[in-house]
PDB file of C-alpha atoms in Angstrom:
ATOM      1  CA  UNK A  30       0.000   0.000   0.000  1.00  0.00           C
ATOM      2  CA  UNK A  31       2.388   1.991   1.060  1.00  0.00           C
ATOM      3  CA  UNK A  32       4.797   1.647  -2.508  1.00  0.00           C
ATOM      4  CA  UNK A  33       1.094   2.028  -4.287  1.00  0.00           C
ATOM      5  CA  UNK A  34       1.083   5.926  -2.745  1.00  0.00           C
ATOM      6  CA  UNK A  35       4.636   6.102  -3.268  1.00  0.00           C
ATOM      7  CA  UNK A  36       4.375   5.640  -7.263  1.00  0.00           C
ATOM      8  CA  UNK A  37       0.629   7.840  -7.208  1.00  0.00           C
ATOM      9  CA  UNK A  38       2.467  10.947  -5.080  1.00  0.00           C
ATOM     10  CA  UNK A  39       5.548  11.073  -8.187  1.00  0.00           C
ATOM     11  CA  UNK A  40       3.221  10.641 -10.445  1.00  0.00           C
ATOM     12  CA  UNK A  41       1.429  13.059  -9.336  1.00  0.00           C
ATOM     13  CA  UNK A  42       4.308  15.628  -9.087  1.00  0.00           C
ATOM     14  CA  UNK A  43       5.388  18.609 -11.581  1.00  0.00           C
ATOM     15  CA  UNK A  44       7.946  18.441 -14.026  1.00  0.00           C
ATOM     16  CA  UNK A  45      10.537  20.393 -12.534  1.00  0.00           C
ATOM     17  CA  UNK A  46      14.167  21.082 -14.302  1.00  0.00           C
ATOM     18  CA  UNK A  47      15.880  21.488 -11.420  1.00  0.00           C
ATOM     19  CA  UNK A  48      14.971  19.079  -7.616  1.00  0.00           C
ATOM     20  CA  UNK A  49      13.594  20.756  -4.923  1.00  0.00           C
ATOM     21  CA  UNK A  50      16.410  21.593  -2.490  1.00  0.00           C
ATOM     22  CA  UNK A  51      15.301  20.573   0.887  1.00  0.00           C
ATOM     23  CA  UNK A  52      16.707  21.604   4.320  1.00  0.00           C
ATOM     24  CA  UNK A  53      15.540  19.244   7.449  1.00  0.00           C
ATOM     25  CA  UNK A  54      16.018  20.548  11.074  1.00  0.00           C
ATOM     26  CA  UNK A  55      14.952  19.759  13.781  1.00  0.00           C
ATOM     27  CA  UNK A  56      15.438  17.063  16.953  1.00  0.00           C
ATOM     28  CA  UNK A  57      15.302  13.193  17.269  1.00  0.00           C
ATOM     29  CA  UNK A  58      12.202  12.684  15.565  1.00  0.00           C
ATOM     30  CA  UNK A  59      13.625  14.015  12.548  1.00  0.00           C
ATOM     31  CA  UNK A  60      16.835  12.264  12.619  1.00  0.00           C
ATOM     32  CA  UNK A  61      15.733   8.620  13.785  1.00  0.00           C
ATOM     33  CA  UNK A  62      16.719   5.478  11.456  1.00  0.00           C
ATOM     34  CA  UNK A  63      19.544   7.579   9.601  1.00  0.00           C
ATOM     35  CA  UNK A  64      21.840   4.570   9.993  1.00  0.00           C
ATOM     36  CA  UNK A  65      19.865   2.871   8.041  1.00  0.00           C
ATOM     37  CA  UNK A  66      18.889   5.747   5.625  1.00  0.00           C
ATOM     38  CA  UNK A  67      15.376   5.131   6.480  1.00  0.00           C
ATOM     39  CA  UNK A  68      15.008   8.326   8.274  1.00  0.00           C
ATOM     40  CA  UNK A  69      12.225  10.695   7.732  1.00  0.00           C
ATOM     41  CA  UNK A  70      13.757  13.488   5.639  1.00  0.00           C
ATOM     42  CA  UNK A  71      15.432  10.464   3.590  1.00  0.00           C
ATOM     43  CA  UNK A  72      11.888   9.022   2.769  1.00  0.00           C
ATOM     44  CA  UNK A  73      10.803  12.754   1.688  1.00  0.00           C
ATOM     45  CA  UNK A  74      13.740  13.053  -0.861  1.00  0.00           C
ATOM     46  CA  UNK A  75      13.079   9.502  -2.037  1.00  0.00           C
ATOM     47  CA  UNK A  76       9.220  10.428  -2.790  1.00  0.00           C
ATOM     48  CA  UNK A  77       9.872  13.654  -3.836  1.00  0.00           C
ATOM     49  CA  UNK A  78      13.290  13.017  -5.975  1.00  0.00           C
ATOM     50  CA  UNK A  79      14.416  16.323  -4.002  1.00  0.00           C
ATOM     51  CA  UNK A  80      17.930  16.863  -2.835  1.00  0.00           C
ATOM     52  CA  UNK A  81      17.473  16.828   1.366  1.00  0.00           C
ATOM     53  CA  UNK A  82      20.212  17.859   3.745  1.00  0.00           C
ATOM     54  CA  UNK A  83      19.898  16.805   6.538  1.00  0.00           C
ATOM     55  CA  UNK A  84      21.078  18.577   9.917  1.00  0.00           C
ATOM     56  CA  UNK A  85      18.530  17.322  12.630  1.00  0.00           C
ATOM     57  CA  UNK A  86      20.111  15.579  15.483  1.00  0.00           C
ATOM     58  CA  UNK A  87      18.971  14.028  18.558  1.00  0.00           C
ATOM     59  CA  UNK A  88      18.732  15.763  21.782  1.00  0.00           C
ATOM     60  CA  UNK A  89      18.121  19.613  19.981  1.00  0.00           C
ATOM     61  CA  UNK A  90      16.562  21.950  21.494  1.00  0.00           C
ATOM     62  CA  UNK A  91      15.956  25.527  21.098  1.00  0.00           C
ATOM     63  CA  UNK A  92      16.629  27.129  24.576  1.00  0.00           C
ATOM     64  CA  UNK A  93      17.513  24.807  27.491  1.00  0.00           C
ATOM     65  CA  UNK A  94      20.936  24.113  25.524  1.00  0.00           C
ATOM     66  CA  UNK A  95      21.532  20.371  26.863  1.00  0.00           C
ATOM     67  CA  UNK A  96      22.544  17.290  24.822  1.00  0.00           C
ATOM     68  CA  UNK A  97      23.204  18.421  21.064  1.00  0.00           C
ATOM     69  CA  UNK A  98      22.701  22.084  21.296  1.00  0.00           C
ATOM     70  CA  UNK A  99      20.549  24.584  19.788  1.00  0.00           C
ATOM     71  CA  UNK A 100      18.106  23.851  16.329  1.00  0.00           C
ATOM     72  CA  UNK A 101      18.395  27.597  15.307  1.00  0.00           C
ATOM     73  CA  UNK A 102      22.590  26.999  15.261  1.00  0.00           C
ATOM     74  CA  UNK A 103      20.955  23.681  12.330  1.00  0.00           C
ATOM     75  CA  UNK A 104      20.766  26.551   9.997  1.00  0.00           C
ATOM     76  CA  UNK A 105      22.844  26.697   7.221  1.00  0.00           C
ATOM     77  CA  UNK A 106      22.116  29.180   4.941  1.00  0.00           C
ATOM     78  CA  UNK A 107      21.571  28.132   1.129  1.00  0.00           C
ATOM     79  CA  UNK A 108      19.877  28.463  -2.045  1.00  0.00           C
ATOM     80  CA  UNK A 109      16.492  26.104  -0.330  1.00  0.00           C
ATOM     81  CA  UNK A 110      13.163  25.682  -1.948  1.00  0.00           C
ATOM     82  CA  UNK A 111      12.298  24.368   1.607  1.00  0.00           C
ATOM     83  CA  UNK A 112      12.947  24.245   4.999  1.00  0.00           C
ATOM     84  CA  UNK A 113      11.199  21.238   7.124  1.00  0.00           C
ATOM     85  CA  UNK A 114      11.625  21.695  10.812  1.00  0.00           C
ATOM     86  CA  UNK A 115      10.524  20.264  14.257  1.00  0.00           C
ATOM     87  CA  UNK A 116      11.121  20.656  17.996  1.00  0.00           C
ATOM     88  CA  UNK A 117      10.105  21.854  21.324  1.00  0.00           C
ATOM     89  CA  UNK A 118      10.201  18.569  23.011  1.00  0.00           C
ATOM     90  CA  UNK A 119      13.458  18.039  24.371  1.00  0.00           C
ATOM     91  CA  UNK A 120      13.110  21.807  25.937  1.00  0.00           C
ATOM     92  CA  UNK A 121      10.041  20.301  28.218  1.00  0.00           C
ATOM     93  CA  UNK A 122      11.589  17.742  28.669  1.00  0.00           C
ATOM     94  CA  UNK A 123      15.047  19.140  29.926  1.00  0.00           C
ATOM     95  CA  UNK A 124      14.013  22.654  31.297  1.00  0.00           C
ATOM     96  CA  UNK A 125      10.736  21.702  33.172  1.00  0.00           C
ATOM     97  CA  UNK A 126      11.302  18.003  33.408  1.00  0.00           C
ATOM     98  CA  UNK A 127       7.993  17.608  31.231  1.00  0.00           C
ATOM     99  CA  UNK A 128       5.993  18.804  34.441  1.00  0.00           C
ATOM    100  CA  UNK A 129       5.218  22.586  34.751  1.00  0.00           C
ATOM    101  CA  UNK A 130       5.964  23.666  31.167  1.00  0.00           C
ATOM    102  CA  UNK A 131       3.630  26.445  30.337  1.00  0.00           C
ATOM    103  CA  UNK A 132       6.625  28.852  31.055  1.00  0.00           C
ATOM    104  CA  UNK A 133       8.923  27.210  28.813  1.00  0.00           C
ATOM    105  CA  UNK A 134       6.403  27.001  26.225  1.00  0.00           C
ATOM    106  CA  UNK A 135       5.644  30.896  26.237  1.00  0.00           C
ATOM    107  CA  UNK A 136       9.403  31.444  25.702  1.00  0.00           C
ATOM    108  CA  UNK A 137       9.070  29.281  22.892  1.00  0.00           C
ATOM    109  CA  UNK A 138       5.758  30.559  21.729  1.00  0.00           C
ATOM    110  CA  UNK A 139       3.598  32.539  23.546  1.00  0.00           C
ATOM    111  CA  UNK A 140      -0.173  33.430  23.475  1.00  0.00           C
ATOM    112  CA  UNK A 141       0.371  36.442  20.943  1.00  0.00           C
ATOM    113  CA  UNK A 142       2.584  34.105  18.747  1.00  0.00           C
ATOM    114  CA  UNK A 143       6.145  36.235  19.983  1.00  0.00           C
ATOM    115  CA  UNK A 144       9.282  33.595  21.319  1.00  0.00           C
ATOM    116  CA  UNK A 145      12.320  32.285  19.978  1.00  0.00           C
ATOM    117  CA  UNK A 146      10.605  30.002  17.935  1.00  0.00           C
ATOM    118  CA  UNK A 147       8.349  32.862  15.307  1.00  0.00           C
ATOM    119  CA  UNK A 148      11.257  34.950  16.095  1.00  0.00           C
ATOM    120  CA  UNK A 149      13.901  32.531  14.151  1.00  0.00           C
ATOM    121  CA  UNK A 150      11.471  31.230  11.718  1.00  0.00           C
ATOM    122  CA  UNK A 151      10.411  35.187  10.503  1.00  0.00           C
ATOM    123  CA  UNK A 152      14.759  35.329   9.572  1.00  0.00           C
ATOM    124  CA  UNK A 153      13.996  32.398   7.468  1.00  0.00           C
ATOM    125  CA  UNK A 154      13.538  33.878   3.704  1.00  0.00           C
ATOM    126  CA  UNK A 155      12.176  30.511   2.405  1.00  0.00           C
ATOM    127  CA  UNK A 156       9.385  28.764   2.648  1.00  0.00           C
ATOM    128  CA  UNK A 157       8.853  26.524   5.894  1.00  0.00           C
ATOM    129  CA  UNK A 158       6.609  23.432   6.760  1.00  0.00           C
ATOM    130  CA  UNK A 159       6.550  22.875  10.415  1.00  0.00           C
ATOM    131  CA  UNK A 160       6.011  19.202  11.566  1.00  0.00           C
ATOM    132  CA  UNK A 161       3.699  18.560  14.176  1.00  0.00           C
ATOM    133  CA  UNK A 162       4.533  15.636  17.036  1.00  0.00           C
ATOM    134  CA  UNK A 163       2.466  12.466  17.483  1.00  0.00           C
ATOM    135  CA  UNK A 164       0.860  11.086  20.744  1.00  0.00           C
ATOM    136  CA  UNK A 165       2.607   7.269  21.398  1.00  0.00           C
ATOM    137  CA  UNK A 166      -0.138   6.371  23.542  1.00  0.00           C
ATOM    138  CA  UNK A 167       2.982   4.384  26.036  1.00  0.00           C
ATOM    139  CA  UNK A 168       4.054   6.461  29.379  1.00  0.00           C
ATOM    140  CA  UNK A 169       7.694   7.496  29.001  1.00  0.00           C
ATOM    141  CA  UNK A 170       9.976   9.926  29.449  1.00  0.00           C
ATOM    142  CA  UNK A 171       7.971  12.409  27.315  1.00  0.00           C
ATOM    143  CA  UNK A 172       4.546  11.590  28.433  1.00  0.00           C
ATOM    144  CA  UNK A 173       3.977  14.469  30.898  1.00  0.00           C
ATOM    145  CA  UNK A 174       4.886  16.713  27.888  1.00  0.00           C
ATOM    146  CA  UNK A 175       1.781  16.176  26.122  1.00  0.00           C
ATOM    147  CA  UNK A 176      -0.367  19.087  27.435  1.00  0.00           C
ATOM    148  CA  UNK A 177       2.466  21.494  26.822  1.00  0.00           C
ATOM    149  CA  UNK A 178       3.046  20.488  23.237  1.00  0.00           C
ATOM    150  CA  UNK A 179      -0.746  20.108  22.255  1.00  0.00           C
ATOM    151  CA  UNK A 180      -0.777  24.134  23.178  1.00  0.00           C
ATOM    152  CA  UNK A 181       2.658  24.686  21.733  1.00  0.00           C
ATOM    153  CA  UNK A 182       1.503  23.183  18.103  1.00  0.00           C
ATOM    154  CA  UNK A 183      -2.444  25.313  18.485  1.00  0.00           C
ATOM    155  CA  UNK A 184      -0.359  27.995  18.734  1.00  0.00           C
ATOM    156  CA  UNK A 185       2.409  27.409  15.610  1.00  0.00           C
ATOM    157  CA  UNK A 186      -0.759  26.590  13.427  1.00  0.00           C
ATOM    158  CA  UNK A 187      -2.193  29.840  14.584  1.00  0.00           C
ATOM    159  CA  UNK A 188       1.034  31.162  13.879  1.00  0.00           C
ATOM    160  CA  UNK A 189       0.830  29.389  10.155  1.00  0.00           C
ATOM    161  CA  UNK A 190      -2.387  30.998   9.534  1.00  0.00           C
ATOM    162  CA  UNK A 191      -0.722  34.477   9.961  1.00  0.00           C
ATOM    163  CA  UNK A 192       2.761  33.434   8.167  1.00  0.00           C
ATOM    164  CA  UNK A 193       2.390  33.084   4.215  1.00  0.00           C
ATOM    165  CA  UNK A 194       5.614  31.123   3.494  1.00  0.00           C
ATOM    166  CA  UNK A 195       5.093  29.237   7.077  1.00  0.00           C
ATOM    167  CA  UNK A 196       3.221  25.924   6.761  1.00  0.00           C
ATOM    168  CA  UNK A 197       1.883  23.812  10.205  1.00  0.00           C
ATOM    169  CA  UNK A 198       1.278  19.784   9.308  1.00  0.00           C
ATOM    170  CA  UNK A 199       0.879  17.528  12.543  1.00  0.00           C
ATOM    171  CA  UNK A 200       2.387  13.858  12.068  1.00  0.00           C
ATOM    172  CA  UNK A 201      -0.385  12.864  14.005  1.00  0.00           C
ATOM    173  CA  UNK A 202      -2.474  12.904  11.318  1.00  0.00           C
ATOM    174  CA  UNK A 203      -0.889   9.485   9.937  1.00  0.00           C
ATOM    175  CA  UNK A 204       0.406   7.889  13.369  1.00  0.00           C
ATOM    176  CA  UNK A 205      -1.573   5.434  15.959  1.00  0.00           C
ATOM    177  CA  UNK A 206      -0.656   5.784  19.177  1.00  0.00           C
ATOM    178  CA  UNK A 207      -0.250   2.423  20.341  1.00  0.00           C
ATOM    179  CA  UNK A 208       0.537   1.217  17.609  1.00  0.00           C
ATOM    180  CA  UNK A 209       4.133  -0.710  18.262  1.00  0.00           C
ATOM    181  CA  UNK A 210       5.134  -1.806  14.658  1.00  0.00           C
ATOM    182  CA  UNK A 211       5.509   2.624  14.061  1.00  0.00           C
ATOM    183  CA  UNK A 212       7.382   2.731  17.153  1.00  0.00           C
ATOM    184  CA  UNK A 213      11.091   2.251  17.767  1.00  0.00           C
ATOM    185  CA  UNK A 214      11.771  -0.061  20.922  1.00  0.00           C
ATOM    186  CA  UNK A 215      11.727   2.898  23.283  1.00  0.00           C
ATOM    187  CA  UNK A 216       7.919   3.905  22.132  1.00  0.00           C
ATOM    188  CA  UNK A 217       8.915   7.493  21.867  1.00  0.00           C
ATOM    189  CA  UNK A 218      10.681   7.380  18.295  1.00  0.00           C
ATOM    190  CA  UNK A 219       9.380   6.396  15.422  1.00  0.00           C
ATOM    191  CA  UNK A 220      10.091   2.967  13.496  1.00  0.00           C
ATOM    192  CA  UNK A 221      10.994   2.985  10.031  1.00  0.00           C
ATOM    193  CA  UNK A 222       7.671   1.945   9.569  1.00  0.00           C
ATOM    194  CA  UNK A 223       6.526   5.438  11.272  1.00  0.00           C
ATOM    195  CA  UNK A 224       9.162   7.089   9.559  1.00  0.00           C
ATOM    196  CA  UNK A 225       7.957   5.717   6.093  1.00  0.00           C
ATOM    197  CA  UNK A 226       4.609   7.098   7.006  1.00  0.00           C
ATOM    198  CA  UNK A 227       5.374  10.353   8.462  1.00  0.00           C
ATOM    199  CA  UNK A 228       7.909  11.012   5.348  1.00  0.00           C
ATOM    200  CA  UNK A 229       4.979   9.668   2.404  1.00  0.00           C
ATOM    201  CA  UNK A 230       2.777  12.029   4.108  1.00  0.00           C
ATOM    202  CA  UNK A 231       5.430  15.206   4.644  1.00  0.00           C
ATOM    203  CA  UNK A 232       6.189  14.515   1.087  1.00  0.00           C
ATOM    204  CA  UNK A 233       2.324  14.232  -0.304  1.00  0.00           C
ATOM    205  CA  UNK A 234       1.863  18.007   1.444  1.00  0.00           C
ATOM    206  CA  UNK A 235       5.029  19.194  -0.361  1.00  0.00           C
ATOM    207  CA  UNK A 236       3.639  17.742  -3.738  1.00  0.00           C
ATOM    208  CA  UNK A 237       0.072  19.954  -2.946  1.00  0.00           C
TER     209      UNK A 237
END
């Protein structure tokens, strides 16, 4: 099934002279199975036949500067057609141990859609699809995050409505929670299965 929306999604797709360039930034979620090359910006490029550079890495974060560092610092400036980013969870989950987060979350992205996050993404002269997080449905280390990153994700889709280069499209849309086959071992990450699906459908909203 999968291969079947594969081959209808390129068929479906523009000539084009040139491949999209594609720039993907962002945390774990984003960088997941690239040992394997079955990550999720890897799937994108495959649909898509775009050039992707990758530069997510696990443990990013955009303020609470543990583990791998900041996602703005990602950015490398270039000639992209697109800019695919996530985040936000490893700054709950290191800054307000994924317990009270609302503070954290309104210097991300506050209720009149001002932070570091719409502050870094208004530098970005490109056009930007922000992807959304998924619910696992498994307790873990990022379960108490949930509330904080439901409100954080209202509030970039708000923020999308506003933006006209700035698109908001939530993996959840094509995840299960509780489903273990699109779940790495930990349940947090997504398989390659999950990272087939989440890429297919990135891709399919690029090809729109």
């Amino acid at each position: 099934m999968i291969r079947y929306l594969i081959l209808m999604i390129v068929m479906a797709l523009p000539v084009k002279a040139e491949p999209l360039r594609i720039l993907a930034m962002g945390d774990s979620v984003m960088a997941w199975n690239a040992w394997s090359g079955k990550d999720i910006p890897s799937v994108m490029g495959e649909v898509l036949g775009a050039e992707v550079t990758r530069v997510a890495v696990s443990g990013a974060n955009f303020a609470t500067r543990s583990g791998q560092g900041d996602i703005r610092s990602q950015y490398v400036a270039g000639d992209w057609d697109l800019v695919v980013i996530n985040g936000g969870a490893n700054d709950f989950a290191n800054g307000c141990g994924c317990g009270a987060c609302f503070p954290y979350l309104d210097l991300l992205i506050d209720q009149n859609l001002q932070g570091l996050v719409p502050a870094f993404l208004a530098g970005l002269e490109t056009d930007i699809l922000w992807v959304g997080y998924y619910a696992t449905g498994f307790t873990g280390p990022f379960s108490g995050c949930r509330d904080a990153l439901v409100e954080m994700e209202r509030r970039l889709a708000r923020l999308a409505d506003r933006t006209p280069n700035l698109r908001f499209v939530d993996a959840e849309d094509v995840i299960e929670p509780g489903n273990r086959a699109q779940f790495f071992y930990d349940r947090v990450h997504p398989s390659r299965l999950g990272s087939r699906l989440i890429g297919t459908y990135l891709a399919e909203q690029i090809a729109r």
